[in-house]
mmCIF file of C-alpha atoms and ligand atoms in Angstrom:
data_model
loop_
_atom_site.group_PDB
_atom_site.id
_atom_site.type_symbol
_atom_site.label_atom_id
_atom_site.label_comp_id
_atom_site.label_asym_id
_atom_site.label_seq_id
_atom_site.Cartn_x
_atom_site.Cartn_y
_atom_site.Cartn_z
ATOM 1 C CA UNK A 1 15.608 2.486 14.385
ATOM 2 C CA UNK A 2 15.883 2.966 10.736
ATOM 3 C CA UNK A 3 13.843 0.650 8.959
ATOM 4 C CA UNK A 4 16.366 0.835 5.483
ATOM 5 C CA UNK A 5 18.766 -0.210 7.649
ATOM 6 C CA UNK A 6 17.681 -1.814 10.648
ATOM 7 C CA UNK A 7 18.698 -5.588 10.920
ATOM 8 C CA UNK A 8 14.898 -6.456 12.242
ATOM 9 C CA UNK A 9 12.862 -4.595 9.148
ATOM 10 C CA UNK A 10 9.535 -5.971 10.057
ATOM 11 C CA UNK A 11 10.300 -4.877 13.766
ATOM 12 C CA UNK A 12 11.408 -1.275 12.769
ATOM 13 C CA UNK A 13 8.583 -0.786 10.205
ATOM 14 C CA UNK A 14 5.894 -1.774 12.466
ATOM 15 C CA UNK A 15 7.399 0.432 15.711
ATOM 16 C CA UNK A 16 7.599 3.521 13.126
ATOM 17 C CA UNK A 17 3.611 3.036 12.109
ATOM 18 C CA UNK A 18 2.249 2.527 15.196
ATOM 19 C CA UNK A 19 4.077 5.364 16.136
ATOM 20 C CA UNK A 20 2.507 7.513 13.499
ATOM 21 C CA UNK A 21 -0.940 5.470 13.192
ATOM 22 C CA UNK A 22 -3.153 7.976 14.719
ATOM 23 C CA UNK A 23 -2.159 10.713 12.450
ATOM 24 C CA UNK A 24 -1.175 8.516 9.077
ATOM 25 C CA UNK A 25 -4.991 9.756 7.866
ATOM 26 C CA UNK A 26 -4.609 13.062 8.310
ATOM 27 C CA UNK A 27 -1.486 12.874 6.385
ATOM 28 C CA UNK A 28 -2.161 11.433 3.701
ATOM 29 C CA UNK A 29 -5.051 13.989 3.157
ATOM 30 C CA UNK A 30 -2.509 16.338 3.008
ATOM 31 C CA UNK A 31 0.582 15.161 1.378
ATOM 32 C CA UNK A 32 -1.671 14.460 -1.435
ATOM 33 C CA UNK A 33 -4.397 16.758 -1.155
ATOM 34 C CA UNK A 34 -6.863 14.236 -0.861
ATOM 35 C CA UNK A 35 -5.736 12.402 -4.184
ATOM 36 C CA UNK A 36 -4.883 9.283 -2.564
ATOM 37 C CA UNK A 37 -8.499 8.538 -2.519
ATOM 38 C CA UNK A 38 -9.166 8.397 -6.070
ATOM 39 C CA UNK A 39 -6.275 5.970 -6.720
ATOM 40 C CA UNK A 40 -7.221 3.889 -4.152
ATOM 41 C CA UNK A 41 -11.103 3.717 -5.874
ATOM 42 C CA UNK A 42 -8.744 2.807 -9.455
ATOM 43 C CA UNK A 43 -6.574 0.021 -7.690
ATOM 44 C CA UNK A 44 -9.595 -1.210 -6.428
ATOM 45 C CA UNK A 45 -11.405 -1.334 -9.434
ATOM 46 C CA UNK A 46 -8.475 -2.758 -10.970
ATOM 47 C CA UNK A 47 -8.103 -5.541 -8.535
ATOM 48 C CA UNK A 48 -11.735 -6.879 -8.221
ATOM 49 C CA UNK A 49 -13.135 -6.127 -12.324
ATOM 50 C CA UNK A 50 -14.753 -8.790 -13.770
ATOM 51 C CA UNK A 51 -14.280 -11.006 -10.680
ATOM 52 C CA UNK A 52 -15.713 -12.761 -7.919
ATOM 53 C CA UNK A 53 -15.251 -14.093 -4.161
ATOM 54 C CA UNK A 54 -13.263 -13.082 -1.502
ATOM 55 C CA UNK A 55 -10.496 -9.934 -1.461
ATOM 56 C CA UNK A 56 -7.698 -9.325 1.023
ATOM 57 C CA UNK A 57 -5.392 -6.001 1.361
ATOM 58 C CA UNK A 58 -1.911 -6.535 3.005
ATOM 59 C CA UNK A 59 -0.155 -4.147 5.263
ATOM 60 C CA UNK A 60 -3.968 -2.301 5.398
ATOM 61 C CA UNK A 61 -3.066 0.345 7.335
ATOM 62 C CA UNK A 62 -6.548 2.190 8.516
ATOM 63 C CA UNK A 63 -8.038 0.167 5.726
ATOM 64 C CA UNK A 64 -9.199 3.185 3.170
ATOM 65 C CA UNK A 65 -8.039 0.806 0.321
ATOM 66 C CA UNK A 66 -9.800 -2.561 1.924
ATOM 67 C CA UNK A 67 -12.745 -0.173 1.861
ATOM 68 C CA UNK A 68 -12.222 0.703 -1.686
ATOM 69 C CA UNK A 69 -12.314 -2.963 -2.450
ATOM 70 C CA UNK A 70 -15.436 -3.848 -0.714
ATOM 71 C CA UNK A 71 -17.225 -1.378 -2.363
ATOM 72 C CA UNK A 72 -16.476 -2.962 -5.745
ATOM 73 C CA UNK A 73 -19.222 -5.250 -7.229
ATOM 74 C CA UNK A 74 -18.442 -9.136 -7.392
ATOM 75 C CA UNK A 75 -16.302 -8.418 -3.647
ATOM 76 C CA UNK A 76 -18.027 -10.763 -1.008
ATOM 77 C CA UNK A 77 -15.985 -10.226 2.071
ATOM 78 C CA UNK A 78 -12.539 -8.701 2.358
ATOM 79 C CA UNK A 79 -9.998 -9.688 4.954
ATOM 80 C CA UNK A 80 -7.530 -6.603 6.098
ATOM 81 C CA UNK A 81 -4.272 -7.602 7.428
ATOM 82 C CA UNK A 82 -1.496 -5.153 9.362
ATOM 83 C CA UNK A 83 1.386 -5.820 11.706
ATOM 84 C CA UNK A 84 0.535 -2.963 13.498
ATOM 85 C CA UNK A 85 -2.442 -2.973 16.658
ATOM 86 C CA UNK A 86 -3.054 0.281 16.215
ATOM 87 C CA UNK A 87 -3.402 0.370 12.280
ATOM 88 C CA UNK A 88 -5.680 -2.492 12.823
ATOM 89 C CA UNK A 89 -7.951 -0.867 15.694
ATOM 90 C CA UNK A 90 -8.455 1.825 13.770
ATOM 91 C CA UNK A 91 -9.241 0.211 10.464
ATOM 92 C CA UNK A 92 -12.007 -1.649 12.280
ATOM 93 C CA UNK A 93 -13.402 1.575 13.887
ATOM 94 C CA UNK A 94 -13.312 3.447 10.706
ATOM 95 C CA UNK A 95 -15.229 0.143 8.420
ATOM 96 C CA UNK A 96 -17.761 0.231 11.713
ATOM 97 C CA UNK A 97 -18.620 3.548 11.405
ATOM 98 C CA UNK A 98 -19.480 3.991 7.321
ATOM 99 C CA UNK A 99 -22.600 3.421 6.081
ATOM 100 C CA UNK A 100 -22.196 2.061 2.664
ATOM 101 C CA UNK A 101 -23.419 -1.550 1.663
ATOM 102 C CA UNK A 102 -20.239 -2.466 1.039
ATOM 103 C CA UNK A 103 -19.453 -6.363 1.666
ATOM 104 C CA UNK A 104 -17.874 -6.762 5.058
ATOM 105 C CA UNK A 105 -14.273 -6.255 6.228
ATOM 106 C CA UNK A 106 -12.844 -8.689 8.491
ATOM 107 C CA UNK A 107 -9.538 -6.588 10.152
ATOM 108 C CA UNK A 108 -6.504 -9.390 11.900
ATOM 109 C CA UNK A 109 -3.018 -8.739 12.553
ATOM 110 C CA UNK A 110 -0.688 -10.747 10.141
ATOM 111 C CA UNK A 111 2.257 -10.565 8.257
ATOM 112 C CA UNK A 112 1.887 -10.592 4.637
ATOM 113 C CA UNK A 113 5.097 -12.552 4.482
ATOM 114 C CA UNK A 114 3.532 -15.718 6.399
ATOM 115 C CA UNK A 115 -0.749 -15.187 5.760
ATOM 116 C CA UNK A 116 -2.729 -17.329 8.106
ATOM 117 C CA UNK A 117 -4.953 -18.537 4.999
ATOM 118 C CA UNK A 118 -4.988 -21.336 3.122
ATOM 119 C CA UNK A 119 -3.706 -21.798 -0.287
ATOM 120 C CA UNK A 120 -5.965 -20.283 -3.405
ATOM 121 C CA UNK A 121 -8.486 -18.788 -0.816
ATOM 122 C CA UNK A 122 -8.785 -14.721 -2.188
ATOM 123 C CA UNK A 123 -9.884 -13.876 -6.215
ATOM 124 C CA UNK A 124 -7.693 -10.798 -5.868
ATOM 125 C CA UNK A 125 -5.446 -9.530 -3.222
ATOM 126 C CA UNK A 126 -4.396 -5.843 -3.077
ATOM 127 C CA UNK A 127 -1.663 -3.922 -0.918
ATOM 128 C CA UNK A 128 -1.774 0.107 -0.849
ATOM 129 C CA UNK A 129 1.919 1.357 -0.125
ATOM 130 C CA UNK A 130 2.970 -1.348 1.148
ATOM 131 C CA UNK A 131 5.236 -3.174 -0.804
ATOM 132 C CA UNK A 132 8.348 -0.909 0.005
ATOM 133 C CA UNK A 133 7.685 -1.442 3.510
ATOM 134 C CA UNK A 134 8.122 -5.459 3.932
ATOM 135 C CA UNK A 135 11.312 -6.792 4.588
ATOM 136 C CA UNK A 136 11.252 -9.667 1.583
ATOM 137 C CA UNK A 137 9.111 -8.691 -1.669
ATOM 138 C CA UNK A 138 9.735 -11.674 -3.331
ATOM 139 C CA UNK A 139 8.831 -13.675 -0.403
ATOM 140 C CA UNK A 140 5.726 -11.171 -0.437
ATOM 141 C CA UNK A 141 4.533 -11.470 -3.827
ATOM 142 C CA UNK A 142 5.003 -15.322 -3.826
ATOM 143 C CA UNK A 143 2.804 -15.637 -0.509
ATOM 144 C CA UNK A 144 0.334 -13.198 -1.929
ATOM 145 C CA UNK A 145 0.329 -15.618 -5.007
ATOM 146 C CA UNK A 146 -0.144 -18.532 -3.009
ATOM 147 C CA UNK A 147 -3.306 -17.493 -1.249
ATOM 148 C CA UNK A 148 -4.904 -16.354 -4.883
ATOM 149 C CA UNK A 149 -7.012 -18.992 -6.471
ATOM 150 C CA UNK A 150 -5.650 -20.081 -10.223
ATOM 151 C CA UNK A 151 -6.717 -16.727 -12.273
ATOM 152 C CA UNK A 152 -6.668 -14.430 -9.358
ATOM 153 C CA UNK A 153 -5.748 -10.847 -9.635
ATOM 154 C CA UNK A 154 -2.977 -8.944 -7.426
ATOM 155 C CA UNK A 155 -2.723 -5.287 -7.268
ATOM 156 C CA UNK A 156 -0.530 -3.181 -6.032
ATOM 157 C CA UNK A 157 -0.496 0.955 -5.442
ATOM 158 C CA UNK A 158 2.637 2.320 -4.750
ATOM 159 C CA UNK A 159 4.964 5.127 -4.928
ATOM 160 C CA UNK A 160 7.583 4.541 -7.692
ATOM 161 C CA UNK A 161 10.925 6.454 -7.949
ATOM 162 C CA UNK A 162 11.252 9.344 -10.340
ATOM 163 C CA UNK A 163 14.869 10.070 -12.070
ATOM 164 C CA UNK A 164 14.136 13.799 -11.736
ATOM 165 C CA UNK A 165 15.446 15.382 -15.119
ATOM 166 C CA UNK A 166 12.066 17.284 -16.200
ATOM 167 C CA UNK A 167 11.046 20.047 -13.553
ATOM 168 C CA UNK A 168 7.844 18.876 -12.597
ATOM 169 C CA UNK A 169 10.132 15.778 -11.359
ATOM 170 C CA UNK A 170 12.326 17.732 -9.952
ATOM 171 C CA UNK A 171 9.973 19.760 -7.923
ATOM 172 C CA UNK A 172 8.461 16.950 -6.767
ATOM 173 C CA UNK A 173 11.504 15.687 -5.228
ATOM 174 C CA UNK A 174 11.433 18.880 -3.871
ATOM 175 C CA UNK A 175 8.456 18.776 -2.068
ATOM 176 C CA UNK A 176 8.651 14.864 -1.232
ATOM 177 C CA UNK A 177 12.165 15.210 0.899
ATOM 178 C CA UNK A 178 11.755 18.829 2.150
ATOM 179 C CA UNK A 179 8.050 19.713 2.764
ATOM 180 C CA UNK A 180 6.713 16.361 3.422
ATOM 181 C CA UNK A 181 9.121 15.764 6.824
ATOM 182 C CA UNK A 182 8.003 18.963 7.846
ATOM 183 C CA UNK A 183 4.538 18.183 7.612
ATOM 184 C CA UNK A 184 5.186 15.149 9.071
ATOM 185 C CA UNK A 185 6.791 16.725 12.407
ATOM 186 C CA UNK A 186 4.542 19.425 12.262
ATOM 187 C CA UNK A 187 0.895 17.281 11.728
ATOM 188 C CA UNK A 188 2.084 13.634 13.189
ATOM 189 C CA UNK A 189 5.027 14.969 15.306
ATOM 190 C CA UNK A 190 7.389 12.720 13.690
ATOM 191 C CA UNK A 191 9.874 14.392 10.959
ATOM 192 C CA UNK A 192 11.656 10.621 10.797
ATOM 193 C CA UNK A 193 8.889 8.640 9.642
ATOM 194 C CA UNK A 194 8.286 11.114 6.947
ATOM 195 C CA UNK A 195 12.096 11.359 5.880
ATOM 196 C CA UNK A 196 11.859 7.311 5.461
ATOM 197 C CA UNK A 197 9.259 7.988 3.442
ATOM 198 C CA UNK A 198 10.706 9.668 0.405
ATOM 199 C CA UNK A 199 14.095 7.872 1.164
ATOM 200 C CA UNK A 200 12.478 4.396 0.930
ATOM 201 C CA UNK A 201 10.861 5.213 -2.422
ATOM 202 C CA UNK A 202 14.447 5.766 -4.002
ATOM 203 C CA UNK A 203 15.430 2.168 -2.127
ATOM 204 C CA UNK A 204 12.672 0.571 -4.393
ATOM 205 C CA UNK A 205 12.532 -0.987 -7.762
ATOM 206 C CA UNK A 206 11.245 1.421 -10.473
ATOM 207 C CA UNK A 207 7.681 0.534 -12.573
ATOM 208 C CA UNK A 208 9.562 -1.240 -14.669
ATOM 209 C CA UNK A 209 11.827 -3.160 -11.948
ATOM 210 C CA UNK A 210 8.675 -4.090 -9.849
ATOM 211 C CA UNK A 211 6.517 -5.441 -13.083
ATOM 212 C CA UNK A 212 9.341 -7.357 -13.714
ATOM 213 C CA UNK A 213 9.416 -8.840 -10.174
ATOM 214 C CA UNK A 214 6.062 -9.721 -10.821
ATOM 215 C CA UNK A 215 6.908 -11.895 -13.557
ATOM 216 C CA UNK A 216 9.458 -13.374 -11.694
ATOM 217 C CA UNK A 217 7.210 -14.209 -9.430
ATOM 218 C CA UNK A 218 5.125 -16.466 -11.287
ATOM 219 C CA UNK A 219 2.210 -14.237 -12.516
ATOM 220 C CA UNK A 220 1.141 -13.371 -15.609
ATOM 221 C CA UNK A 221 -0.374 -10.485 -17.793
ATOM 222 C CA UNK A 222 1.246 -8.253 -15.546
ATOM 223 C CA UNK A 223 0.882 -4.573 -16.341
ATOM 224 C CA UNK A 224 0.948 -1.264 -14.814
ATOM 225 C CA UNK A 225 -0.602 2.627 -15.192
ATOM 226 C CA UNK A 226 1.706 5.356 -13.811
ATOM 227 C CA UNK A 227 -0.284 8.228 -11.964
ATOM 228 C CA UNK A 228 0.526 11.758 -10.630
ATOM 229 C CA UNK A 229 3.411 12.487 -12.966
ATOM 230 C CA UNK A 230 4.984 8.795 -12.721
ATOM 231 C CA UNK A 231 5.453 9.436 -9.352
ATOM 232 C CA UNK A 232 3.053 6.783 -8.133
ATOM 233 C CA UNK A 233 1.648 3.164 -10.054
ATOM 234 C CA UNK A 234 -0.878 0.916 -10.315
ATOM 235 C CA UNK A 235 0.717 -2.456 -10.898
ATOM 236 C CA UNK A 236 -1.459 -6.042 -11.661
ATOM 237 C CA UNK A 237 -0.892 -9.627 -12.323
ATOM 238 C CA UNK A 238 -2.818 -13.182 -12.709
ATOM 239 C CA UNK A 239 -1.947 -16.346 -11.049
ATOM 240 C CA UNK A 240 -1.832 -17.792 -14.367
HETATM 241 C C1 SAM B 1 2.344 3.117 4.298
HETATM 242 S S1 SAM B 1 1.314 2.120 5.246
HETATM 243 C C2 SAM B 1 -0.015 1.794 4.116
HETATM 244 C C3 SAM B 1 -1.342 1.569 4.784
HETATM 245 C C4 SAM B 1 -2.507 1.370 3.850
HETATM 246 N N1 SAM B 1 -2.312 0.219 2.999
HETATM 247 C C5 SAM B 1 -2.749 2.568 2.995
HETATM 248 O O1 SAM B 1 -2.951 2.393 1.793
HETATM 249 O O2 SAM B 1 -2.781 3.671 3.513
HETATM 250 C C6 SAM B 1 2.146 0.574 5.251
HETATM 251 C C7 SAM B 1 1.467 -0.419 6.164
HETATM 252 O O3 SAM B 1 2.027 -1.703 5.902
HETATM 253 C C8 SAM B 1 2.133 -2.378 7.135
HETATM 254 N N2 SAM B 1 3.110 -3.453 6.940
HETATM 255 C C9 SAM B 1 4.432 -3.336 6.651
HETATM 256 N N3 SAM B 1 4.990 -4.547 6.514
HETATM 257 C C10 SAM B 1 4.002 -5.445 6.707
HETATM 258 C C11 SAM B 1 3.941 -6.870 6.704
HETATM 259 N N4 SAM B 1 5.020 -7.627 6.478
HETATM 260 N N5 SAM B 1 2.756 -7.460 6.934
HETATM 261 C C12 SAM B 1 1.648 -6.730 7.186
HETATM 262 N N6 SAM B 1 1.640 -5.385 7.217
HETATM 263 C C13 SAM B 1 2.794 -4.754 6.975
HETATM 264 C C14 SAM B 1 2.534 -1.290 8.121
HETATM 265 O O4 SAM B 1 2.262 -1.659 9.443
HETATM 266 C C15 SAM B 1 1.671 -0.128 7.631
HETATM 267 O O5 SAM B 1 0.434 -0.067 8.289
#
């Protein structure tokens, strides 16, 4: 079913992705020619600089951005969390296979909404799109708070909706809700997946919106760096 409008979110996201898991890296090679990479090695950075201790990534997917974090200094052991089996198995095959001396990733399934850690465990805690996915952000970003220890960092990469007045926007939109569901049937053999994709960036709160949710949320110095034409953000707070 439709996860924007399915009364079960969590149960429609998580059929969808394992659905598309073993193809979701191979996508996102494509979609964004590889760029996805380098903003995962900037939210990273962002998430862990001038810290130390223990990271987690929500909603990890095949754990690219878990990776990213455990290769930044100060990072002694990240946890990886998914809803998804085959997300997870293939996060843990992928961290077993590199040969970096990165710290260690420990993959579990979990729902970010309700984390089986204890409060002020993590010094940062990142999520790599994600956010648009869970069925209560609020709830999210307050249980993502709760597990950070008092000055801990969350970080957030997402996609972030574009009004589409310039051209460059506009073609963009272009290629997000006509191309990408063809690639998506075409490479993953699921068009749907991949029209919920551009449709559940225009559900979501704008830069703006989200920093502000932040706030709301009880964290502080919250900021955020747009990326690819303001079609994608970095977003950060402290748990003040
Ligand atoms: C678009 S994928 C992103 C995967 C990975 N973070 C990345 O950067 O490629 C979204 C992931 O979030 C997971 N997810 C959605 N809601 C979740 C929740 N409440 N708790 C944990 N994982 C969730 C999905 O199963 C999916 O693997």
């Amino acid at each position: 079913m439709d996860p924007l409008i399915a009364p079960d979110k969590a149960r429609a996201v998580a059929d969808m992705f394992g659905r598309v898991a073993p193809r979701y890296d191979l996508m996102n090679d494509v979609m964004t020619l590889g760029l996805h990479r380098y903003w995962r090695h900037l939210a990273a950075r962002a998430a862990a600089l001038g810290l130390q201790g223990l990271g987690l990534d929500i909603g990890a997917g095949t754990g690219d951005l878990a990776q990213a974090l455990a290769r930044q200094p100060g990072i002694a052991r990240v946890a990886a969390v998914d809803l998804v089996p085959g997300m997870v198995a293939r996060g843990r095959d992928k961290a077993r296979r590199r040969r970096s001396r990165a710290a260690p990733i420990a993959f579990a399934l979990a729902d970010g909404l309700r984390l089986p850690f204890r409060d002020g465990t993590f010094a940062c805690a990142v999520s790599g799109f994600t956010l648009r996915n869970v069925a209560d952000l609020p709830a999210c970003l307050a249980e993502l708070r709760r597990v950070l220890v008092r000055g801990g960092r969350t970080v957030h990469l997402e996609l972030t909706p574009v009004a589409g007045r310039r051209l460059p926007e506009r073609l963009f939109l272009a290629y997000f809700h006509h191309v990408v569901p063809r690639l998506g049937q075409v490479l993953a053999g699921n068009r749907s997946a991949y029209t919920y994709l551009p449709r559940s960036v225009l559900a979501f709160p704008n830069a703006e919106g989200l920093a502000e949710m932040l706030r709301q949320s009880g964290y502080v110095g919250v900021g955020y760096r747009l990326l690819a034409g303001g079609t994608t953000a970095i977003h950060w707070g402290t748990k003040g």
